[in-house]
Short mmCIF file of C-alpha atoms in Angstrom, two decimals:
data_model
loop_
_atom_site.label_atom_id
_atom_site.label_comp_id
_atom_site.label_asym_id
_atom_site.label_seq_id
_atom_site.Cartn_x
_atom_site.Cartn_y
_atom_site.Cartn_z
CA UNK A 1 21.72 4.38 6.27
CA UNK A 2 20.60 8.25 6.27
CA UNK A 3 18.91 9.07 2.84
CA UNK A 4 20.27 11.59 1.21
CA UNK A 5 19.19 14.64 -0.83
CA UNK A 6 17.84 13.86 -4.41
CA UNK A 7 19.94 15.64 -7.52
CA UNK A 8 17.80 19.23 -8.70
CA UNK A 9 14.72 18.61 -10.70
CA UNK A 10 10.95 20.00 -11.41
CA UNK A 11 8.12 17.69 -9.98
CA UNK A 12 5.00 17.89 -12.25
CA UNK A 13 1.78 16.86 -10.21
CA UNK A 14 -1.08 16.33 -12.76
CA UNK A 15 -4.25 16.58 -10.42
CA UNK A 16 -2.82 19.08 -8.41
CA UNK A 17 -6.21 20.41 -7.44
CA UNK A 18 -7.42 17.08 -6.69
CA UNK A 19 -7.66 15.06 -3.69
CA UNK A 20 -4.81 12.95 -3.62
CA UNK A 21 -2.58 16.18 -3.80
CA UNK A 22 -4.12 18.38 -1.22
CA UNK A 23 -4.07 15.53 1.58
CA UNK A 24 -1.36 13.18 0.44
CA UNK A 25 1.55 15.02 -1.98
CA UNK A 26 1.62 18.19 -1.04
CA UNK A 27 1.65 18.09 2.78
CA UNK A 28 4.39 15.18 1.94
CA UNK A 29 6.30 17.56 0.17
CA UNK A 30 6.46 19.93 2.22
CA UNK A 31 7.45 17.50 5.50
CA UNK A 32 10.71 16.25 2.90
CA UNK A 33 11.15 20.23 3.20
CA UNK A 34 11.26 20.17 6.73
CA UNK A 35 13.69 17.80 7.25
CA UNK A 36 15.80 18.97 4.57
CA UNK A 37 15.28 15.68 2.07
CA UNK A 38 13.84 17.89 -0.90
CA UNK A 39 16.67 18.81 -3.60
CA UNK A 40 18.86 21.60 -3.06
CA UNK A 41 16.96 23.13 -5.99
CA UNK A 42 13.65 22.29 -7.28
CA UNK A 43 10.56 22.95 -8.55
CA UNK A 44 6.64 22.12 -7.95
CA UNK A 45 4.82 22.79 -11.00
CA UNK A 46 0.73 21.81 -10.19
CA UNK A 47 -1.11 20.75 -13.58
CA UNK A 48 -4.68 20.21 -14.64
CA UNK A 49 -7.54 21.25 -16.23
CA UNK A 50 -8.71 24.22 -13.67
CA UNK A 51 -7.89 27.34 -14.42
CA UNK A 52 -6.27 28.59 -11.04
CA UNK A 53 -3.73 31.29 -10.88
CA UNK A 54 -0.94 30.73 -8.97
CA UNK A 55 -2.01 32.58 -5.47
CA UNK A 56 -5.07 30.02 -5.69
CA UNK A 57 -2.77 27.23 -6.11
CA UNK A 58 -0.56 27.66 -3.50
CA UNK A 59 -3.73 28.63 -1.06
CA UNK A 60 -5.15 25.18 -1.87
CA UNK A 61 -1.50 23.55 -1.27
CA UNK A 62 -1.07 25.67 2.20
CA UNK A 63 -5.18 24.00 3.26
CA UNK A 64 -3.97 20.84 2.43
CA UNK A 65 -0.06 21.14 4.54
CA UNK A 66 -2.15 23.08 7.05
CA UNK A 67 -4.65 19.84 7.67
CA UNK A 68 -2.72 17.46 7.31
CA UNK A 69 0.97 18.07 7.79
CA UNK A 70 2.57 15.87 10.17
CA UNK A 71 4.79 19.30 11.30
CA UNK A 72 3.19 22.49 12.44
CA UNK A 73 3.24 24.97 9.48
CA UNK A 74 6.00 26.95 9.78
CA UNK A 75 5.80 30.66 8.32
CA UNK A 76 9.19 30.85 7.13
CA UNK A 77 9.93 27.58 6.22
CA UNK A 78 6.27 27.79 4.29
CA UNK A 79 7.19 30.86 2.21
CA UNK A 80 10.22 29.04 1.21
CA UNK A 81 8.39 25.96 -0.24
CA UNK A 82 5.74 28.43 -1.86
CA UNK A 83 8.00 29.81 -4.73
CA UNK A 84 9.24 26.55 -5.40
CA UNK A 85 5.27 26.43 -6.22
CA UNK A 86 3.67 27.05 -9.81
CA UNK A 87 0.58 26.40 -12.02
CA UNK A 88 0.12 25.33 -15.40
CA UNK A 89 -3.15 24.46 -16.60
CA UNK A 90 -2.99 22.02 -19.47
CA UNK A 91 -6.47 20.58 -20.17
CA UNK A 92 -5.61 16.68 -21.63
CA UNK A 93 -8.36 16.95 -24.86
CA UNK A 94 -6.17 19.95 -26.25
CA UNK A 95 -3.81 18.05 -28.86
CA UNK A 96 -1.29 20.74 -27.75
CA UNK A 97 -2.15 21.03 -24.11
CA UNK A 98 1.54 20.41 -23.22
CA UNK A 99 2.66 23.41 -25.06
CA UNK A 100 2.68 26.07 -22.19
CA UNK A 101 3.50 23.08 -19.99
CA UNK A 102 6.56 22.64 -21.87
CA UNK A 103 8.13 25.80 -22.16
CA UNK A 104 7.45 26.16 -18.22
CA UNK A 105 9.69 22.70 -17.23
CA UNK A 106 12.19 24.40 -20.17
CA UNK A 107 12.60 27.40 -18.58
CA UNK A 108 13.07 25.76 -14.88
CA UNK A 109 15.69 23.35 -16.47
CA UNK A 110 17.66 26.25 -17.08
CA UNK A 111 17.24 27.92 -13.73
CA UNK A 112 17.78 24.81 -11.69
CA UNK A 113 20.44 23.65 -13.67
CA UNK A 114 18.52 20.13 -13.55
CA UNK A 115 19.57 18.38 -16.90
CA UNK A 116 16.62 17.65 -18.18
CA UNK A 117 15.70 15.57 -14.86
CA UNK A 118 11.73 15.59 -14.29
CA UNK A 119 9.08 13.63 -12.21
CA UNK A 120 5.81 13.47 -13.40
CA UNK A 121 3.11 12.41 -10.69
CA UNK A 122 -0.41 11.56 -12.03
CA UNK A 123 -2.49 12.18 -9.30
CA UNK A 124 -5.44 11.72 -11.70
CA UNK A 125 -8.34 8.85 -12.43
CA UNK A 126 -6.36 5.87 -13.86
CA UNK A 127 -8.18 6.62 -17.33
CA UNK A 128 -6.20 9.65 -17.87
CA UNK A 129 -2.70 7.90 -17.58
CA UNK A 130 -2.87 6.89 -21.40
CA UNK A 131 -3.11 10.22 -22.47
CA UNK A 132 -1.21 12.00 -20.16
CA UNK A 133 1.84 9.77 -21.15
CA UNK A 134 1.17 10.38 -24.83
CA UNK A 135 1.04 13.92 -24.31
CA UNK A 136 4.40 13.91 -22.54
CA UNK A 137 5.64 11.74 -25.48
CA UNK A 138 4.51 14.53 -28.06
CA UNK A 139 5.60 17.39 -25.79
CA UNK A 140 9.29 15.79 -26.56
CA UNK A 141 9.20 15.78 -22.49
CA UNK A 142 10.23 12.19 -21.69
CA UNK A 143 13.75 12.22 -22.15
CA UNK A 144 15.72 11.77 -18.36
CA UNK A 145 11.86 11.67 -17.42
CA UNK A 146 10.53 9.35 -14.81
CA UNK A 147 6.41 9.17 -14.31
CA UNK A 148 4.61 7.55 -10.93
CA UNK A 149 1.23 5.88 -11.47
CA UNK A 150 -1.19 5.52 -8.72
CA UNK A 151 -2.77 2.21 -7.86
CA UNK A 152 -5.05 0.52 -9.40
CA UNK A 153 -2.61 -0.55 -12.32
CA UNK A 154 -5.66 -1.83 -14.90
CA UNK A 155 -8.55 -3.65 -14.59
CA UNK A 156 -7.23 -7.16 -15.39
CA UNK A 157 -4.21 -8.81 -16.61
CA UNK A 158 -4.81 -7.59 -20.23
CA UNK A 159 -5.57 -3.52 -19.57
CA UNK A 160 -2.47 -3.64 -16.93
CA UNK A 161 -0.73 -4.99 -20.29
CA UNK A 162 -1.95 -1.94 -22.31
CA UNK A 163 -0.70 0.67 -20.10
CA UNK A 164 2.31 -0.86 -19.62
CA UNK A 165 2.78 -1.10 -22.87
CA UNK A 166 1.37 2.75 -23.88
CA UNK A 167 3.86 3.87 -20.59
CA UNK A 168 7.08 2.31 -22.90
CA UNK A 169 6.50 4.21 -25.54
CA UNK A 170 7.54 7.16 -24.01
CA UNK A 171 9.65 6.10 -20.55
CA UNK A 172 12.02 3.12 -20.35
CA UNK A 173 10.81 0.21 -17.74
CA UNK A 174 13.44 1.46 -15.03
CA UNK A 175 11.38 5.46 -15.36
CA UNK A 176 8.52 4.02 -14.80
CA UNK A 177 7.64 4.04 -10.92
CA UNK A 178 4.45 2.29 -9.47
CA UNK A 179 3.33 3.19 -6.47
CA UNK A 180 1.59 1.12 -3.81
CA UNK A 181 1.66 3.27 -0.93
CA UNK A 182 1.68 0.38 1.94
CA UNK A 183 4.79 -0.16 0.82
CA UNK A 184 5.78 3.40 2.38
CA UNK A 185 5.10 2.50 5.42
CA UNK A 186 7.55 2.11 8.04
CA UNK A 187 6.19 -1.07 9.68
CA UNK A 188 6.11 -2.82 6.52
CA UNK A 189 9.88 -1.83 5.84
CA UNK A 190 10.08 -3.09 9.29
CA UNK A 191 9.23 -6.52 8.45
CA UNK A 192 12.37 -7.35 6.17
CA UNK A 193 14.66 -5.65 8.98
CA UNK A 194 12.84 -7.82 12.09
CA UNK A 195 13.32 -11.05 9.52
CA UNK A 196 16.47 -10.70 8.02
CA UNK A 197 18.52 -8.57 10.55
CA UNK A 198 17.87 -11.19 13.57
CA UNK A 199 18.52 -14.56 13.26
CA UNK A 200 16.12 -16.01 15.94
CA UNK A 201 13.79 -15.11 13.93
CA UNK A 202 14.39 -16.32 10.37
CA UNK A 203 15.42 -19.15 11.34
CA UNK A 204 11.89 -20.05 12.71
CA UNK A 205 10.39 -18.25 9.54
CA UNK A 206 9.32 -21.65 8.07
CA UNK A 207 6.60 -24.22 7.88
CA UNK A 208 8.21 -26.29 10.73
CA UNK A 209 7.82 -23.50 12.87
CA UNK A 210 4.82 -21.95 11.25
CA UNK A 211 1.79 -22.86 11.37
CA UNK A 212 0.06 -20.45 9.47
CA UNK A 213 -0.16 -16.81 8.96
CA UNK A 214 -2.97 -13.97 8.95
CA UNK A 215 -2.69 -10.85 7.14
CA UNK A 216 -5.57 -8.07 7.96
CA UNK A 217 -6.54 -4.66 6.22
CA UNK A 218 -9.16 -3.69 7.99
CA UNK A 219 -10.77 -0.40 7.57
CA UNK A 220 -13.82 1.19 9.50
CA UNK A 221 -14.72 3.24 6.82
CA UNK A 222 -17.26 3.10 3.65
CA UNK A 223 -16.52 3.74 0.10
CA UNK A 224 -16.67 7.67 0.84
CA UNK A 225 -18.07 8.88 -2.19
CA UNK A 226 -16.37 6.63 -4.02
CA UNK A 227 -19.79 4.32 -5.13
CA UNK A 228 -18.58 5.10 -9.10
CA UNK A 229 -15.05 3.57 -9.04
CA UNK A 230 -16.32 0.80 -6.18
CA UNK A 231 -18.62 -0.38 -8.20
CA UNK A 232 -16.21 -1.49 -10.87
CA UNK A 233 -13.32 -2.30 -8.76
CA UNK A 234 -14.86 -3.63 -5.30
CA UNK A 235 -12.52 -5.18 -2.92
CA UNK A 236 -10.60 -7.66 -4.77
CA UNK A 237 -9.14 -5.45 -7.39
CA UNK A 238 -9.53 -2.77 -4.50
CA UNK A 239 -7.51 -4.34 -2.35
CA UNK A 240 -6.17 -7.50 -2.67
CA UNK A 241 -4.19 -7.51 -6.27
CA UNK A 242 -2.22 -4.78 -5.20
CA UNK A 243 -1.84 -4.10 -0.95
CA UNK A 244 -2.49 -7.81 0.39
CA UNK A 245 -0.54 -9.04 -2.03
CA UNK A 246 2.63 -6.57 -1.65
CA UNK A 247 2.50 -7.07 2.07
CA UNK A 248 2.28 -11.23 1.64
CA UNK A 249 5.75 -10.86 -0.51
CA UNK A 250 7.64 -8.78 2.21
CA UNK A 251 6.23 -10.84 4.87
CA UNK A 252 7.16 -14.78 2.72
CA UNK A 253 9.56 -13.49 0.21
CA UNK A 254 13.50 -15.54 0.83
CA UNK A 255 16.35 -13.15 2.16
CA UNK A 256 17.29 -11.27 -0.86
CA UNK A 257 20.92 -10.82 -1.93
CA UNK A 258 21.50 -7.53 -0.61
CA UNK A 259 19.49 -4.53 -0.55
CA UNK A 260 20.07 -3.01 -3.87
CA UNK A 261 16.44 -2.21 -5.31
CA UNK A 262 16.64 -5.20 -8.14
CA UNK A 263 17.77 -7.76 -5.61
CA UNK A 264 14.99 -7.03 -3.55
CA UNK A 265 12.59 -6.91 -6.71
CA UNK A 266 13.72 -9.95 -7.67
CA UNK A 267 12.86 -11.62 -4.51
CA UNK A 268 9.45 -10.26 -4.29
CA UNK A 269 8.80 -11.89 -8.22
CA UNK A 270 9.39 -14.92 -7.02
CA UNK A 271 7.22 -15.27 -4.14
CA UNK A 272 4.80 -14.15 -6.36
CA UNK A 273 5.65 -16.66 -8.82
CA UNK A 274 5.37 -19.47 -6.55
CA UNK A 275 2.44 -18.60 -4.95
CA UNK A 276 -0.77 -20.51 -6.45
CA UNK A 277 -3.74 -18.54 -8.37
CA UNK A 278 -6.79 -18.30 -6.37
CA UNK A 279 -9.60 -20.54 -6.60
CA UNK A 280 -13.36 -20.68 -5.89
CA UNK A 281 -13.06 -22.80 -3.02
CA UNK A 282 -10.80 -20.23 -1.17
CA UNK A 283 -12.37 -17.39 -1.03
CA UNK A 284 -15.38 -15.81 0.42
CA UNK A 285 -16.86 -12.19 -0.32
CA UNK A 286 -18.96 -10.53 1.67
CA UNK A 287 -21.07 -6.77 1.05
CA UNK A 288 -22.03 -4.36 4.49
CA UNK A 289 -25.27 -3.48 5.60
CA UNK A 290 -26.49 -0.92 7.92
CA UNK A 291 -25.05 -0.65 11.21
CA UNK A 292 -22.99 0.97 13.75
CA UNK A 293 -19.53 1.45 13.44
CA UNK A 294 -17.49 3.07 16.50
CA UNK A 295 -20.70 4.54 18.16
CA UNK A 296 -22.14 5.61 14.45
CA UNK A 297 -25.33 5.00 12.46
CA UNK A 298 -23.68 3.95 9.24
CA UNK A 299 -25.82 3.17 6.07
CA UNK A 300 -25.31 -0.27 3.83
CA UNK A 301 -23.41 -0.47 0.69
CA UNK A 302 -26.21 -0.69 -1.66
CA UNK A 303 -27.80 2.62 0.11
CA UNK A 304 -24.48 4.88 -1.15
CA UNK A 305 -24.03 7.17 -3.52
CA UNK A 306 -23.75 6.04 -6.98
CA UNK A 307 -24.18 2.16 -6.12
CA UNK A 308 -26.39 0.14 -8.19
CA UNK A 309 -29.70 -0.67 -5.77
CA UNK A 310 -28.53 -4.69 -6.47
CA UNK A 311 -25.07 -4.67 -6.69
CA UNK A 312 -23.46 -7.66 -5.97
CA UNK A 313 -19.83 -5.93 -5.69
CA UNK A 314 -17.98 -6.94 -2.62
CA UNK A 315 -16.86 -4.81 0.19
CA UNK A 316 -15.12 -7.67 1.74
CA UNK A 317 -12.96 -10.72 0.95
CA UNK A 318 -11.47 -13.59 3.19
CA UNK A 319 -9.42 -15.90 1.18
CA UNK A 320 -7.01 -18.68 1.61
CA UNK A 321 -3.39 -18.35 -0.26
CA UNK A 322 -0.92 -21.06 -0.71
CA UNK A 323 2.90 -20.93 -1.90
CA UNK A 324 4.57 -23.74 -3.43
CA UNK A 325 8.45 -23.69 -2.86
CA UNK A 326 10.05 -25.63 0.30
CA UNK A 327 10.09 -22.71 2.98
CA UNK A 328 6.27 -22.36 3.34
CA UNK A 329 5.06 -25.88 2.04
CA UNK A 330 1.07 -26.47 3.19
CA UNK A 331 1.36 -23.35 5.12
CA UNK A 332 -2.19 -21.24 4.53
CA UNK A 333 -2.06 -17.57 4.33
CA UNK A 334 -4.80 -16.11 5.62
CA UNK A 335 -5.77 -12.69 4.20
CA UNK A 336 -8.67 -10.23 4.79
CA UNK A 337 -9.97 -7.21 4.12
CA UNK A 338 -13.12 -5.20 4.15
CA UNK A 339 -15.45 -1.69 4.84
CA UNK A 340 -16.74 -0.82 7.57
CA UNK A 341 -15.18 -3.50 9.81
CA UNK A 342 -15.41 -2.71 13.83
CA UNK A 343 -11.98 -0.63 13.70
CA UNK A 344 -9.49 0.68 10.97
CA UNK A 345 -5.95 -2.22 11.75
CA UNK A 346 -3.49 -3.70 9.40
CA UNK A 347 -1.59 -6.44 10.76
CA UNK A 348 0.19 -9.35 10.07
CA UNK A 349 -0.61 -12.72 12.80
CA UNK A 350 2.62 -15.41 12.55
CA UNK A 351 0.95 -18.41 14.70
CA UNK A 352 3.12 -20.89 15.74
CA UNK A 353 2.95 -24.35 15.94
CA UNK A 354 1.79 -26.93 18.97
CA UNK A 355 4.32 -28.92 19.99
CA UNK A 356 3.63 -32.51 19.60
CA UNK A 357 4.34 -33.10 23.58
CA UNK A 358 1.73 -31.08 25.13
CA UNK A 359 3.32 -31.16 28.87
CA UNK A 360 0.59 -28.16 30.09
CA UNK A 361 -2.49 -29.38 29.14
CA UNK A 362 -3.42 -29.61 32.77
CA UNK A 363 -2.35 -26.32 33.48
CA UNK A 364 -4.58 -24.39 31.72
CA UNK A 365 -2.84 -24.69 28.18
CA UNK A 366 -5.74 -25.64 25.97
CA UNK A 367 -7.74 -22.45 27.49
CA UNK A 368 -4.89 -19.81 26.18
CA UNK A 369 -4.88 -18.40 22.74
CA UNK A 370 -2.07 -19.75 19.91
CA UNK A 371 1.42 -19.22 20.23
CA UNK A 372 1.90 -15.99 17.70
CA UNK A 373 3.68 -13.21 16.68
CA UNK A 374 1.72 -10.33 15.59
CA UNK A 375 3.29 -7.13 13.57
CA UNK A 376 1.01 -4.29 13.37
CA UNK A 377 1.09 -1.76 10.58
CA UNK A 378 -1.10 0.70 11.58
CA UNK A 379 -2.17 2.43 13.06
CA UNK A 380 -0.55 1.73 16.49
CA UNK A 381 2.64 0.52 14.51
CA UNK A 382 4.82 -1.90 16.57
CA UNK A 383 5.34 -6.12 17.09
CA UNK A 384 4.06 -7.78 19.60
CA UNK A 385 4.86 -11.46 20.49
CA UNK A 386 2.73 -13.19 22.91
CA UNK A 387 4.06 -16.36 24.77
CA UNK A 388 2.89 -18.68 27.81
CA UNK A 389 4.40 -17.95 30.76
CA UNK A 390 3.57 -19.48 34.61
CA UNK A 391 1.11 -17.33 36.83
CA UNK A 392 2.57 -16.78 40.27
CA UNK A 393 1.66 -18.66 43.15
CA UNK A 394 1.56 -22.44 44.16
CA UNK A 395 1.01 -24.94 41.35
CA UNK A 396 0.95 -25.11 38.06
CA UNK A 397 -1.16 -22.38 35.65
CA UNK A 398 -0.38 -21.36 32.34
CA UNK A 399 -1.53 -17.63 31.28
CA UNK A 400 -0.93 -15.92 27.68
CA UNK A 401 1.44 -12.59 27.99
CA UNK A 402 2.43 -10.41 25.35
CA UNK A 403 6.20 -8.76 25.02
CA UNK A 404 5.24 -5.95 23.34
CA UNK A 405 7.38 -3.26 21.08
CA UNK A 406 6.00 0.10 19.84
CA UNK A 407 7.24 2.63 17.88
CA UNK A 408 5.82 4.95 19.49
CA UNK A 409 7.65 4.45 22.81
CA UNK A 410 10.43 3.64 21.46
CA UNK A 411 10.89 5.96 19.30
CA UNK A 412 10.58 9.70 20.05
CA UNK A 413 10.26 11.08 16.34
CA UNK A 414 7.10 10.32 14.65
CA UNK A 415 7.17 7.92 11.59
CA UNK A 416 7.29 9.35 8.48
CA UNK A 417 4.40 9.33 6.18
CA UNK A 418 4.87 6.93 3.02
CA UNK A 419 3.83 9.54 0.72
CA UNK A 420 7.50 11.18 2.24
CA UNK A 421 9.27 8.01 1.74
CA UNK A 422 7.87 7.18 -1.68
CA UNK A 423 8.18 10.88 -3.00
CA UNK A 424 11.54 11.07 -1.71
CA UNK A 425 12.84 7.27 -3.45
CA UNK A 426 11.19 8.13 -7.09
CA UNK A 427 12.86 11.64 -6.96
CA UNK A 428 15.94 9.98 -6.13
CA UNK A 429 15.39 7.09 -8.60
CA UNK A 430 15.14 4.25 -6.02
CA UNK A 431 12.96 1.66 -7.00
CA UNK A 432 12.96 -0.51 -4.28
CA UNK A 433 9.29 0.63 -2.61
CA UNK A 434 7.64 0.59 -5.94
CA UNK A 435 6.22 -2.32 -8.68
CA UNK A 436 7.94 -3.94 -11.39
CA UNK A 437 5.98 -4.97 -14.42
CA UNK A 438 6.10 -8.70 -13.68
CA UNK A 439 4.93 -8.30 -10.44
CA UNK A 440 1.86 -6.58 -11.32
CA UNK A 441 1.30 -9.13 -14.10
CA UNK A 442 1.93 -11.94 -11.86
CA UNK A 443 -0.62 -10.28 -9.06
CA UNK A 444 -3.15 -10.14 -11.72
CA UNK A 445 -2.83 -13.48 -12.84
CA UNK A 446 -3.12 -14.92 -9.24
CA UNK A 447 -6.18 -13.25 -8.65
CA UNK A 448 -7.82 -13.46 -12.27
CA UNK A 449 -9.63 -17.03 -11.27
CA UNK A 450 -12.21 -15.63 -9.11
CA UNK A 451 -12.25 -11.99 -10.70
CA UNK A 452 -15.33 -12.99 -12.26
CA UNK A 453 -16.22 -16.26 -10.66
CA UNK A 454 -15.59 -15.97 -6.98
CA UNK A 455 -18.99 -17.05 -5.80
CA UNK A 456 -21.95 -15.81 -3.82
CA UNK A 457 -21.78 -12.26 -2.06
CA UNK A 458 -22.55 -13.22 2.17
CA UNK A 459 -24.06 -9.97 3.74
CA UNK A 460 -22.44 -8.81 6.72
CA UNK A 461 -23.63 -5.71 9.01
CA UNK A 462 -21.65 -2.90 9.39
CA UNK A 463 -19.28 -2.82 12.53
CA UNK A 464 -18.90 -6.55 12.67
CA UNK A 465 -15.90 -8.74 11.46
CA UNK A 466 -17.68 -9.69 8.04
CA UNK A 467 -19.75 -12.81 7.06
CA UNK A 468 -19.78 -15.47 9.24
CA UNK A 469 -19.17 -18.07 6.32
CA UNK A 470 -15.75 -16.52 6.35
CA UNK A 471 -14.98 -17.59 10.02
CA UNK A 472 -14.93 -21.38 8.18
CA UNK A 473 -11.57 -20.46 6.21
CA UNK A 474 -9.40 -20.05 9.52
CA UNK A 475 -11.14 -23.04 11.34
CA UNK A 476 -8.59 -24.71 12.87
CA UNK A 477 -6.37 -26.84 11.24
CA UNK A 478 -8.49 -27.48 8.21
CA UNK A 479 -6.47 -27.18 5.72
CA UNK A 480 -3.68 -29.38 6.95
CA UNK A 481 -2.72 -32.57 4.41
CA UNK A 482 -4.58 -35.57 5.68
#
């Protein structure tokens, strides 16, 4: 199913000289340009508190599609993206900041002949959402309004709460669009297609075919100048309470009614709901020192900018997850994540079950790995499932082999971006991709046990595969009943 052009509309990106805009929205923008996915009139109006003019503003937006564009910037098709391009600044401690803002998105209305139909982005540190919402609300801006917000959704169950609760004032529940951008990814989409489009395979999606299942986020990288907002976060609210969790629904979730975004939603809650809260004796966190990641000298955590010379925040977390409903019944989910691992993979490991019968053992069979299916993410996005096949030649010997699909082969045009994707659904008011309220609730409540209370902090050096106290959560067959 081909997606189609959203209806005309402005897009207001608060943060537009940030970060998050010049790498991420913009060059995303402009690639839904490029393949003709943007409205068939629209607007880009770049907010903040700098004071740029508007040649500035698009000079920073062309760095940012020049860098990191997934298509070569094109002159033409550049200029025509450009005067879809303005700048407002609207500093958020002015009581009427939004006043010049306003009469801007008034003015476009007209011109666009958009109805009153806006998209606010905040690309902005989660402590300005409050008052950028309020500032909408007293602007008289909401109305036909939707607003994204950028991961992390609070700090715990009871700030997530509050802005929830401060984003309803202003935008009904359906306007509101949270974004988890893993869920933009086209291998993760992939995973509800592979499941529920070939019937081989969920029909062995179960704990008597199962028997359990890893999910990785692995990233080579350090906090990169991020030691401020690490040091309050750190890898479970990081990490876990949002992408490990989002990924564990889409990978355990039942087949949902049909694809309409609510049915899907729905689905998702109730994974979530089943699954158990997180205790102590699952979980093990872990901090890098120094060490030497892909060739590279690479310093410790606690030697980073703006980390605290003891901190005891973690960088990594292996933890055990359980779900109580019939399908996956004392089948462990594995999950881990961490900084400055040996290389930068997400992927989900299905590993099968022994048979009971084990006809090979003389061949060789107790030497191969498990029996698994492994779906990779990123960056080399594809599935791979490897199986036991004979070797050739007299006799009996068993070797692993792995029938192996990538995207990239099979595929000629490169995947799209999630930042594409996601822009493109909340423009078109799709909510499929994105959070619902209970889910985030639900994600904080399953983690909330060992927010707090999750044990000691394992040191692990940089460019290894974390603490080795974590190796004990996957040991084989340990957490099986009796």
């Amino acid at each position: 199913m081909a997606l189609a052009s959203p209806p005309p509309q402005t897009l207001i990106v608060f943060g537009a000289s940030g970060d998050l805009a010049r790498r991420k929205l913009f060059p995303a923008l402009y690639d839904l340009g490029y393949e003709g996915l943007l409205p068939e009139r629209y607007a880009i109006v770049g907010s903040g508190g700098s004071r740029l003019d508007e040649a500035e503003f698009r000079e920073r937006a062309r760095g940012g599609v020049e860098e990191f564009s997934r298509h070569r910037l094109d002159d033409g098709r550049w200029q025509a993206f450009a005067r879809a391009l303005s700048y407002v600044c609207a500093p958020l401690d002015h009581q009427d900041a939004f006043g010049a803002l306003r009469e801007r998105l008034v003015s476009l209305d007209v011109d666009l002949g958009a109805d009153g139909r806006r998209l606010f982005y905040c690309a902005t540190p989660p402590s300005a959402f409050p008052t950028i919402v309020r500032r909408i609300g007293e602007a008289g801006l909401g109305d036909q309004a939707r607003i994204v917000v950028e991961k992390p959704i609070g700090h715990d169950l009871a700030s997530a709460r509050e802005l929830d609760r401060i984003a309803c004032e202003v935008f009904d529940e359906p306007h509101v669009f949270r974004i988890d951008h893993y869920l933009g990814k086209e291998a993760v989409q992939n995973i509800l297609v592979f499941r529920f489009a070939n019937a081989m395979v969920e029909r062995a999606w179960s704990a008597d075919v199962v028997d359990h299942v890893q999910i990785t986020v692995a990233e080579s990288a350090g906090i990169e100048q991020r030691g401020r907002y690490y040091e309050e976060a750190g890898a479970l609210r990081d990490m876990v309470q949002n992408h490990l969790l989002q990924v564990l629904a889409f990978v355990a979730m039942e087949p949902p009614e049909s694809l309409a975004p609510e049915d899907v939603r729905d689905r998702k809650a109730e994974l979530l709901e089943a699954m158990r809260p997180f205790s102590a004796d699952d979980v093990i966190r872990g901090q890098y020192t120094a060490g030497v990641v892909e060739g590279r000298e690479v310093p410790g955590y606690r030697d980073e900018e703006r980390v605290a010379p003891e901190s005891t925040v973690e960088t990594f977390v292996s933890l055990r997850a359980w779900i109580d409903n019939a399908r996956w019944k004392d089948v462990p989910f594995l999950l881990r994540t961490g900084k400055r691992l040996p290389h930068r993979t997400t992927e989900v490991a299905i590993v099968l079950r022994e048979p009971e019968r084990r006809l090979f053992d003389g061949a060789g069979l107790a030497r191969l790995p498990a029996h698994h299916l492994r779906l990779r993410v990123q960056p080399d996005e594809g599935i791979a499932l490897v199986f036991r096949a004979k070797e050739p030649g007299p006799g009996m010997a068993l070797d692993a082999v792995p029938m192996d699909f990538s995207y990239g082969s099979s595929f000629k045009t490169r995947s799209a971006e999630a930042y594409e994707r996601l822009l493109h659904d909340a423009m078109a008011g799709d909510q499929t991709l994105f959070l619902r309220e209970d889910a985030v609730e639900r994600s904080w409540d399953i983690v909330a046990p060992i927010l707090d209370a999750a044990g000691p902090v394992h040191p692990y050096a940089a460019g290894t595969w974390g603490p080795s106290a974590a190796d004990q959560l996957i040991a084989p067959r340990r957490w099986r009943p009796g």
